[in-house]
PDB file of C-alpha atoms in Angstrom:
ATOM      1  CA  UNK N 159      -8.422  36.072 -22.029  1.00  0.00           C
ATOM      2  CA  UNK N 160      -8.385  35.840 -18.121  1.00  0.00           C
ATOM      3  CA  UNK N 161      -6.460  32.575 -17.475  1.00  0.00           C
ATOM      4  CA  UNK N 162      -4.019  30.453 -15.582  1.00  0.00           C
ATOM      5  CA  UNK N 163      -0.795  30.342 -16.163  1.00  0.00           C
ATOM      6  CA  UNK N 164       1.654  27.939 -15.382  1.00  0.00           C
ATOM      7  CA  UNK N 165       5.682  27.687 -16.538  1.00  0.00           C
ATOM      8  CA  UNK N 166       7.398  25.875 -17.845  1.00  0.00           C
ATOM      9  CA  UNK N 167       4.589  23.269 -18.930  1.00  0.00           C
ATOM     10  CA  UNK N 168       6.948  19.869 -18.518  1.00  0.00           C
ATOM     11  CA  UNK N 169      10.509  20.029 -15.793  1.00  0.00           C
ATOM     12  CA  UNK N 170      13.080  17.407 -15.427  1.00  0.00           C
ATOM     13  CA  UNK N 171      15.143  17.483 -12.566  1.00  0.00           C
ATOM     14  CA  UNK N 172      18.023  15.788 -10.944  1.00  0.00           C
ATOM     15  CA  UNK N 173      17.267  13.767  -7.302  1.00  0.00           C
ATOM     16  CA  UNK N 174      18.125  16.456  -5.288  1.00  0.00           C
ATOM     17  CA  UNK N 175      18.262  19.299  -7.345  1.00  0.00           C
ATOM     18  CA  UNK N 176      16.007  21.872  -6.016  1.00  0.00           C
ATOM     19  CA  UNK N 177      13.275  22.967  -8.298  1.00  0.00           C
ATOM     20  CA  UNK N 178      10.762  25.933  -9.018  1.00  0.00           C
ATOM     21  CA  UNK N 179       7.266  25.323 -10.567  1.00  0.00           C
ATOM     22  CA  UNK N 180       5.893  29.189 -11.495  1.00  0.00           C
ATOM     23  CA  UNK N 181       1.966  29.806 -11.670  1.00  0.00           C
ATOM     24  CA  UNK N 182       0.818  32.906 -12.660  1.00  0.00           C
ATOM     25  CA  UNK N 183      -2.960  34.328 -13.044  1.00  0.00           C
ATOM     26  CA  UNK N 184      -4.943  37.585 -14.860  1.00  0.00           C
ATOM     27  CA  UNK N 185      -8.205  36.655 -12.623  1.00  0.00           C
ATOM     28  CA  UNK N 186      -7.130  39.123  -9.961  1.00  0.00           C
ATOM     29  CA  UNK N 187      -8.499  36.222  -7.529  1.00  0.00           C
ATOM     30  CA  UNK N 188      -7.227  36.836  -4.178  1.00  0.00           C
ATOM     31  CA  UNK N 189      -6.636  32.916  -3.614  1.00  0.00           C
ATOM     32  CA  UNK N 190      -4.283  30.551  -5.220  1.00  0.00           C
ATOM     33  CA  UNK N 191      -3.831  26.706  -4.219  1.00  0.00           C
ATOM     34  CA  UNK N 192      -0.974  24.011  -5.116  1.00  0.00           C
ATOM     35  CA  UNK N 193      -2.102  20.525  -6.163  1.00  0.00           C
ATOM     36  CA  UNK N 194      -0.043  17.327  -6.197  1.00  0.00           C
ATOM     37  CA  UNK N 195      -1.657  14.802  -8.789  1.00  0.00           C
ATOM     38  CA  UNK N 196       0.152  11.580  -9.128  1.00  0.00           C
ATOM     39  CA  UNK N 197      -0.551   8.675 -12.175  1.00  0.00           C
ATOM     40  CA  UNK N 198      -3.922   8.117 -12.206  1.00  0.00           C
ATOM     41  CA  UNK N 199      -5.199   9.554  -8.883  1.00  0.00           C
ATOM     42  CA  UNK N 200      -6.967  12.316  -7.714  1.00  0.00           C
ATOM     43  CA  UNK N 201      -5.120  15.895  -7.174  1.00  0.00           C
ATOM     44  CA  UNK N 202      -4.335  16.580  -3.724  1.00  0.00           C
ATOM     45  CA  UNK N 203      -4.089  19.730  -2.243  1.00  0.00           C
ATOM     46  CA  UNK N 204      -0.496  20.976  -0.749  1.00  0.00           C
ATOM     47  CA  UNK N 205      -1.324  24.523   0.804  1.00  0.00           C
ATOM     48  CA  UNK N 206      -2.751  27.301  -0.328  1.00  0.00           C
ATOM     49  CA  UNK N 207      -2.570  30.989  -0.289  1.00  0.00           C
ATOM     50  CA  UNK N 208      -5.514  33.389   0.559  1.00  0.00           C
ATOM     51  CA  UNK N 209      -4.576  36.784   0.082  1.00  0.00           C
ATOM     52  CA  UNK N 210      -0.816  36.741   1.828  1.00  0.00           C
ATOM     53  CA  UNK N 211      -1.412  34.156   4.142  1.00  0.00           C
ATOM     54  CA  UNK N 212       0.193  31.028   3.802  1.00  0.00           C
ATOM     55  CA  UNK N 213      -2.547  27.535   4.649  1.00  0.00           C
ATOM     56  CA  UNK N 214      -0.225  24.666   4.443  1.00  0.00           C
ATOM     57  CA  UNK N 215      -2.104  20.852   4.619  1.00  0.00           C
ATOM     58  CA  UNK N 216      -1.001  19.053   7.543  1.00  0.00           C
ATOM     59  CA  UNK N 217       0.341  16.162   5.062  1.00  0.00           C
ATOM     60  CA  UNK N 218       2.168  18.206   2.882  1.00  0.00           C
ATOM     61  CA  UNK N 219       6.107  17.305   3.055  1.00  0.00           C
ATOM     62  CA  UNK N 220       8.247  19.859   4.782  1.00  0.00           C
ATOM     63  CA  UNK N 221      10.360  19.429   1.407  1.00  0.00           C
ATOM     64  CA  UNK N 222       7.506  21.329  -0.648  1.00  0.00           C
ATOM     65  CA  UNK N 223       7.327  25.398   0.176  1.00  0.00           C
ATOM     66  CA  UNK N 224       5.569  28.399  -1.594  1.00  0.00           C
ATOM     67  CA  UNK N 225       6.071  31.763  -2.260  1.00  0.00           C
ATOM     68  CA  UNK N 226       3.425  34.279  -3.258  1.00  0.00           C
ATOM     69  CA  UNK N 227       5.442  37.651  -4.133  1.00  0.00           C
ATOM     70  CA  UNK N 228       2.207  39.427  -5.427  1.00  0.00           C
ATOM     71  CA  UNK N 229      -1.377  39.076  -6.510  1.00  0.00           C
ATOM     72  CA  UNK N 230      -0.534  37.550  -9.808  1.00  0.00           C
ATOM     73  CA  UNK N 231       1.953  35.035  -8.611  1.00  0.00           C
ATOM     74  CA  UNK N 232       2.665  31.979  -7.184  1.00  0.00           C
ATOM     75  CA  UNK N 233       5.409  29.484  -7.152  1.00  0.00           C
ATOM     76  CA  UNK N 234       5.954  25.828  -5.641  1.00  0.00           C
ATOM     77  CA  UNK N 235       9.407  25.325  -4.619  1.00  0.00           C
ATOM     78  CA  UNK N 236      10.711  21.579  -3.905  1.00  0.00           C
ATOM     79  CA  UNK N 237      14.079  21.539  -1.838  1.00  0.00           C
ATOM     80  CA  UNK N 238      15.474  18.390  -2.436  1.00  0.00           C
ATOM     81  CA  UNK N 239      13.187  16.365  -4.963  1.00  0.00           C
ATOM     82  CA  UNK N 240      12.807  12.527  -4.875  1.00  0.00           C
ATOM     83  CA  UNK N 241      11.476  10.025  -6.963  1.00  0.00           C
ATOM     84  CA  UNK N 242       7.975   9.677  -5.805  1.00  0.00           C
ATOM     85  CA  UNK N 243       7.948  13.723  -6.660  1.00  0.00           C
ATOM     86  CA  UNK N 244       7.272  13.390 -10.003  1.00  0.00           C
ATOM     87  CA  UNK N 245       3.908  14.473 -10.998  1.00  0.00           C
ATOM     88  CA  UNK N 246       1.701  16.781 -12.403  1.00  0.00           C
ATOM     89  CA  UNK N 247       1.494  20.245 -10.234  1.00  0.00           C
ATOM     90  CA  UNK N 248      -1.435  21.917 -10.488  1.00  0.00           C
ATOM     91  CA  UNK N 249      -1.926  25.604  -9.617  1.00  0.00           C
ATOM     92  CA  UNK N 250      -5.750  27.152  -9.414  1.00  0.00           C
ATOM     93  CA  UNK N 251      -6.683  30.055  -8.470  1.00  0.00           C
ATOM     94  CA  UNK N 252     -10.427  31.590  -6.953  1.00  0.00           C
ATOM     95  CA  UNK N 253     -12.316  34.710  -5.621  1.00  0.00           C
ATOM     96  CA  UNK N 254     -13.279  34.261  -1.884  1.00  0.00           C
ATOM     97  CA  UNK N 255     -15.733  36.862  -0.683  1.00  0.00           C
ATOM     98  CA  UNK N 256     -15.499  37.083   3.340  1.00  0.00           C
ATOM     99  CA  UNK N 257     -19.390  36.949   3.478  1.00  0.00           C
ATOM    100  CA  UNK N 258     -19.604  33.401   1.164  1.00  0.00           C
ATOM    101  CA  UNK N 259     -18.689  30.507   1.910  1.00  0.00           C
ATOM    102  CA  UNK N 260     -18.731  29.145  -2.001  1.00  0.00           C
ATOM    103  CA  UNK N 261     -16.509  29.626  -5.020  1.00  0.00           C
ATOM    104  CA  UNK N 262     -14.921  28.316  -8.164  1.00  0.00           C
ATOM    105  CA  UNK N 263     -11.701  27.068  -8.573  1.00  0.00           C
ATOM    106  CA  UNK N 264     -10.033  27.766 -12.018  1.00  0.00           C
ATOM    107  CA  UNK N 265      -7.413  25.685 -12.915  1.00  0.00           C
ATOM    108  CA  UNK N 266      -3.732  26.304 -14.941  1.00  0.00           C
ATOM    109  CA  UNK N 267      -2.423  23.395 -17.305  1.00  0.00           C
ATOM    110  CA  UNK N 268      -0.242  22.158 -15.006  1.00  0.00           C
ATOM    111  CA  UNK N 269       3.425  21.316 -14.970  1.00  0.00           C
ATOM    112  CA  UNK N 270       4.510  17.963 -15.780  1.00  0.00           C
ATOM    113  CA  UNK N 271       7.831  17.092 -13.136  1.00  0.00           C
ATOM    114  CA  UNK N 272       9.989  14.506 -14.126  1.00  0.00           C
ATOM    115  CA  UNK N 273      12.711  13.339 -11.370  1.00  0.00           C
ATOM    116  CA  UNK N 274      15.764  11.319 -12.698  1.00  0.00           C
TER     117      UNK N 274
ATOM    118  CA  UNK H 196     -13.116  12.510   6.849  1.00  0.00           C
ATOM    119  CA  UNK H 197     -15.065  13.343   3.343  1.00  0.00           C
ATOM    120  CA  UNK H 198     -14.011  10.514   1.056  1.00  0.00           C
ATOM    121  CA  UNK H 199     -15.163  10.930  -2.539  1.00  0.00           C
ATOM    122  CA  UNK H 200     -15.958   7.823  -4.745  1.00  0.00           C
ATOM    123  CA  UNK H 201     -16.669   7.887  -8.436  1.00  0.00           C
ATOM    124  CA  UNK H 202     -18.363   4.932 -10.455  1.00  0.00           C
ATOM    125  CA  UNK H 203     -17.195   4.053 -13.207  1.00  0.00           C
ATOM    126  CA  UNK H 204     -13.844   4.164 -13.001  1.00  0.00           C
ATOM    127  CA  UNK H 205     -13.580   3.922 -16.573  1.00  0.00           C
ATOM    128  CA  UNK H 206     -16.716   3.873 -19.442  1.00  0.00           C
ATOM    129  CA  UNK H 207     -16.376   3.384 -23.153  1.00  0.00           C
ATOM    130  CA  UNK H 208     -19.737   4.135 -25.661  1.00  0.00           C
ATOM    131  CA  UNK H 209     -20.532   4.331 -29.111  1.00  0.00           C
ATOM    132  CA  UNK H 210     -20.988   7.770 -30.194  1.00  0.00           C
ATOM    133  CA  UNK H 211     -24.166   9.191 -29.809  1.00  0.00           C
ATOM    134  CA  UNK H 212     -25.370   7.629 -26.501  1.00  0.00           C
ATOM    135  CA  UNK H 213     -26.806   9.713 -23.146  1.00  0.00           C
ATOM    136  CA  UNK H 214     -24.415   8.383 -20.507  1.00  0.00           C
ATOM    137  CA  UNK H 215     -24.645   9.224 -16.601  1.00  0.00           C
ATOM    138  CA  UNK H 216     -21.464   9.571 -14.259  1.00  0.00           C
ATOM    139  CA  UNK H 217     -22.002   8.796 -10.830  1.00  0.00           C
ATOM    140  CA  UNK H 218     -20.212  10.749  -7.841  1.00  0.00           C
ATOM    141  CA  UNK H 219     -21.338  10.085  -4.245  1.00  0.00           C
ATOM    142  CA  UNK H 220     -19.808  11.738  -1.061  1.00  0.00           C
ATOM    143  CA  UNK H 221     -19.695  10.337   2.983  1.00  0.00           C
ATOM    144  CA  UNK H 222     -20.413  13.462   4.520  1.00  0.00           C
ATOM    145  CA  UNK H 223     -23.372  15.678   3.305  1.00  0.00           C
ATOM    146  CA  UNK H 224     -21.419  19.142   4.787  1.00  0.00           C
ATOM    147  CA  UNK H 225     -20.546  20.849   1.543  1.00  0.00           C
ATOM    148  CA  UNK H 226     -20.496  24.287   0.283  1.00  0.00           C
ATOM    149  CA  UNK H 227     -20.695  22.973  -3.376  1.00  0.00           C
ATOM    150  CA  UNK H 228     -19.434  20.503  -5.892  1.00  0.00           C
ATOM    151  CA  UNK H 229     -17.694  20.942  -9.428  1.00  0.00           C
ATOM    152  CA  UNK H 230     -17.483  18.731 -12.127  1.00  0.00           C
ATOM    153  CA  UNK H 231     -13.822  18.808 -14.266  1.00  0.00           C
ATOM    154  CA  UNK H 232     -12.878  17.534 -17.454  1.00  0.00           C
ATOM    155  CA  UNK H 233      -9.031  16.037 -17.433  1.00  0.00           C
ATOM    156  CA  UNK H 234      -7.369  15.374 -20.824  1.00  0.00           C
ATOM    157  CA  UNK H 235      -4.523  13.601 -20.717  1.00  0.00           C
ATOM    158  CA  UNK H 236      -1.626  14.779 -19.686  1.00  0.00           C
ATOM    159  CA  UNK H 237      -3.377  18.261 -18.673  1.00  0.00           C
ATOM    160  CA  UNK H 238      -5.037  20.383 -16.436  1.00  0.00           C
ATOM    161  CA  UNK H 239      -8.227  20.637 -14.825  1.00  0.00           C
ATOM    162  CA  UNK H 240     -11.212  21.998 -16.891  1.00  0.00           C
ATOM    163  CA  UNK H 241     -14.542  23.113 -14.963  1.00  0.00           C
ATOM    164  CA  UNK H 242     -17.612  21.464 -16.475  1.00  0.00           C
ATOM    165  CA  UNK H 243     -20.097  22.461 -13.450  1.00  0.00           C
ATOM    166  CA  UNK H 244     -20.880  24.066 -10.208  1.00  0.00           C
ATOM    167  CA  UNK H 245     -23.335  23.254  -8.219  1.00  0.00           C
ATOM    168  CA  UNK H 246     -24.300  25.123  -4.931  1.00  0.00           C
ATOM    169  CA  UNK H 247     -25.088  23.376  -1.596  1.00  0.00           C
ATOM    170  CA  UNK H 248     -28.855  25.258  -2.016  1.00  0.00           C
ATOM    171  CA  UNK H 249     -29.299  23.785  -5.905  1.00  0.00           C
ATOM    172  CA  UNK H 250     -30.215  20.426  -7.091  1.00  0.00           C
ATOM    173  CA  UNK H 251     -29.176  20.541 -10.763  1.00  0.00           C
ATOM    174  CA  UNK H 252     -26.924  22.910 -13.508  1.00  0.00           C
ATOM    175  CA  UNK H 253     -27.086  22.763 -17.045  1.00  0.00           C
ATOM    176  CA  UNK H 254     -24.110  23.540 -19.677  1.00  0.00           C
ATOM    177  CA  UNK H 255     -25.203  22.858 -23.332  1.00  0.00           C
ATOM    178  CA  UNK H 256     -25.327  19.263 -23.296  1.00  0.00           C
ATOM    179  CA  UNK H 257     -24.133  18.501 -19.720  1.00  0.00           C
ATOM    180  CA  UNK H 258     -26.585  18.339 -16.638  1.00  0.00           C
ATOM    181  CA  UNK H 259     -25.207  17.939 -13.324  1.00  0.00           C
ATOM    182  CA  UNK H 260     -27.465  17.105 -10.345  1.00  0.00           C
ATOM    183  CA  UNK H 261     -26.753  17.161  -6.729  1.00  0.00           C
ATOM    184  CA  UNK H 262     -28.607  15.320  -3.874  1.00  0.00           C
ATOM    185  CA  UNK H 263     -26.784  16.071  -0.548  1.00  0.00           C
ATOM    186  CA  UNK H 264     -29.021  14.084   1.886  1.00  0.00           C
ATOM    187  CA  UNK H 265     -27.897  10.882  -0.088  1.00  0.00           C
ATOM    188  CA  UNK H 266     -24.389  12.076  -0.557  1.00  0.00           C
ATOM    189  CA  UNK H 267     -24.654  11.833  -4.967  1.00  0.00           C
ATOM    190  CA  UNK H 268     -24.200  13.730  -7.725  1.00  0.00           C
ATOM    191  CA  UNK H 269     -24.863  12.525 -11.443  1.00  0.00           C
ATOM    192  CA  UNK H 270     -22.998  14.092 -14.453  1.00  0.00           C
ATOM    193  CA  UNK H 271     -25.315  13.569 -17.607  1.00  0.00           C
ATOM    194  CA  UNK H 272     -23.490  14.051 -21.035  1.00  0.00           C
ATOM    195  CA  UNK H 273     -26.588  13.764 -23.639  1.00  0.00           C
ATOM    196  CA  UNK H 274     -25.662  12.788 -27.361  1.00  0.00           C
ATOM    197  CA  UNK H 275     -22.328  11.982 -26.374  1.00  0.00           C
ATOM    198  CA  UNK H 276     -19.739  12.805 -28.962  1.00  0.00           C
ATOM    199  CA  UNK H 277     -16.105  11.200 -29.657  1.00  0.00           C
ATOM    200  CA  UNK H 278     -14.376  15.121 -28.409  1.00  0.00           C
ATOM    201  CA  UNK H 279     -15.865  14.371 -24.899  1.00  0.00           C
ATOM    202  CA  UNK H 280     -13.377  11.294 -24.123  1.00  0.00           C
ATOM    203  CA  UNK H 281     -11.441  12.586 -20.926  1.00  0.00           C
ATOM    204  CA  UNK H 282     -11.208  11.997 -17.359  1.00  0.00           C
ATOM    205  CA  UNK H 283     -14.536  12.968 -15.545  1.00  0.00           C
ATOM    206  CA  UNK H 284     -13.618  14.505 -12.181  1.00  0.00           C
ATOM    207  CA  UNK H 285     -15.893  15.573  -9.079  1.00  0.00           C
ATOM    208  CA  UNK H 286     -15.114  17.310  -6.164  1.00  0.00           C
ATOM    209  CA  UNK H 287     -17.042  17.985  -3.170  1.00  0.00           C
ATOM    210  CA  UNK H 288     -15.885  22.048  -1.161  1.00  0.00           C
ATOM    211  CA  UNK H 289     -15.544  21.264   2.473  1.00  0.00           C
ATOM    212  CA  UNK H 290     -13.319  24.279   2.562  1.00  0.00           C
ATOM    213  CA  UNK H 291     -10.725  22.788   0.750  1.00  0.00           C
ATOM    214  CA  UNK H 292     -11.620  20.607  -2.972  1.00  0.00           C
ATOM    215  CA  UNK H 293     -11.851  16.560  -2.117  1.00  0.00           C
ATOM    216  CA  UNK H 294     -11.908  14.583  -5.267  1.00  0.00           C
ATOM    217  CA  UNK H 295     -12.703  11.442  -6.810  1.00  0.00           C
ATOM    218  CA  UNK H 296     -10.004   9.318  -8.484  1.00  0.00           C
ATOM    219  CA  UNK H 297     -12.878  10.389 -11.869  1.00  0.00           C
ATOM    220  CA  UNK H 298     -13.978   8.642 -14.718  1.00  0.00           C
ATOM    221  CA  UNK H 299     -12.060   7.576 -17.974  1.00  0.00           C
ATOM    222  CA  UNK H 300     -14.692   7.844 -21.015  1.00  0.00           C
ATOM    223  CA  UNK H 301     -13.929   6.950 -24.475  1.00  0.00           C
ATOM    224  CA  UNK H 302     -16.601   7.880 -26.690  1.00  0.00           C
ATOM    225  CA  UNK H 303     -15.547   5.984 -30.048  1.00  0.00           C
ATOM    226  CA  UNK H 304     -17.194   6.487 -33.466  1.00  0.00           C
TER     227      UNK H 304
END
């Protein structure tokens, strides 16, 4: 089945310790976003990639970055994680056709991050 | 700046009840909304889309409707069933998704 993808599923880290969240897709969608969802709010978009090009938010911490190597992946790298880092990532992925301005987002299972 | 409010924040029904979920958005610009189901502790499932251009989409027992000139959407689960306790989340496309903080239903039997 065509899906999202997202490894590993739960990540403890060390304050500090730099740390890589990986989010792969079979869609062949030609955009994939990062989401920051915290205890009982709403997800909250970091940046996003359409085709190569990199769309960071303008409130996105300089201590969050992305890499998109290929079509199928994505990953979310955090430099120097702190406390109020931990949360659930969420990578989602949709097909943007130049001539419409509407589409789906399709969303992995997210990866649980646990700073100590 | 689009602000997305959902009411409830949190619903609990006996099984077998129609229940509606509220959504409403501040600004009426939007290329569509979606409606996700969140279980705990996991990802984002999508429910419904609805385009800018409709006014209602139906999945099995689920109806979603969309009013943009008074800035609300309803989710409608009909004959709801003890399986569809999650989190209820809308978002409105302004380009980017803008959610709600969503709805916690317990449907117990």
């Amino acid at each position: 089945d065509a899906m999202v993808i997202q490894n590993p599923r739960y990540q403890v880290t060390q304050f500090g310790k730099p740390v890589t969240l990986s989010c792969s897709q079979t869609l062949n969608h030609n955009v994939m976003y990062w989401y920051q969802q915290k205890s009982s709010q709403a997800p909250k978009l970091l940046f996003h990639y359409y085709d190569k090009d990199f769309n960071n938010e303008a409130d996105t911490p300089d201590n969050f970055q992305s890499r998109r190597p290929n079509t199928s992946f994505c990953f979310l790298d955090i430099r120097s994680p702190g406390l109020g880092d931990a949360a659930m990532y969420l990578c989602a992925t949709s097909r943007v056709l130049r001539d419409s301005s509407s589409y789906e987002q399709y969303f992995g299972p997210g990866t649980r991050l646990t700073v100590t | 700046k689009q602000e997305v409010t959902q009411i409830p924040a949190a619903l609990s029904v006996p099984e077998g009840e129609n229940l509606v979920l509220n959504c409403s958005f501040t600004d009426s610009a939007i290329y569509n909304l979606q409606w996700f189901r969140q279980d705990p502790g996991k990802g984002l499932t999508s429910l419904l889309l609805i385009q800018s251009s409709q006014r209602e989409q139906t999945s099995g027992r689920l109806n979603a409707s969309l009013d943009k000139s008074s800035g609300r959407s309803t989710l409608y689960i009909a004959a709801s069933q003890p399986g569809d306790s999650a989190t209820y989340l809308c978002a409105v496309d302004t380009d980017k998704l803008i959610f709600g903080t969503g709805t916690r239903l317990q449907v117990f039997p």
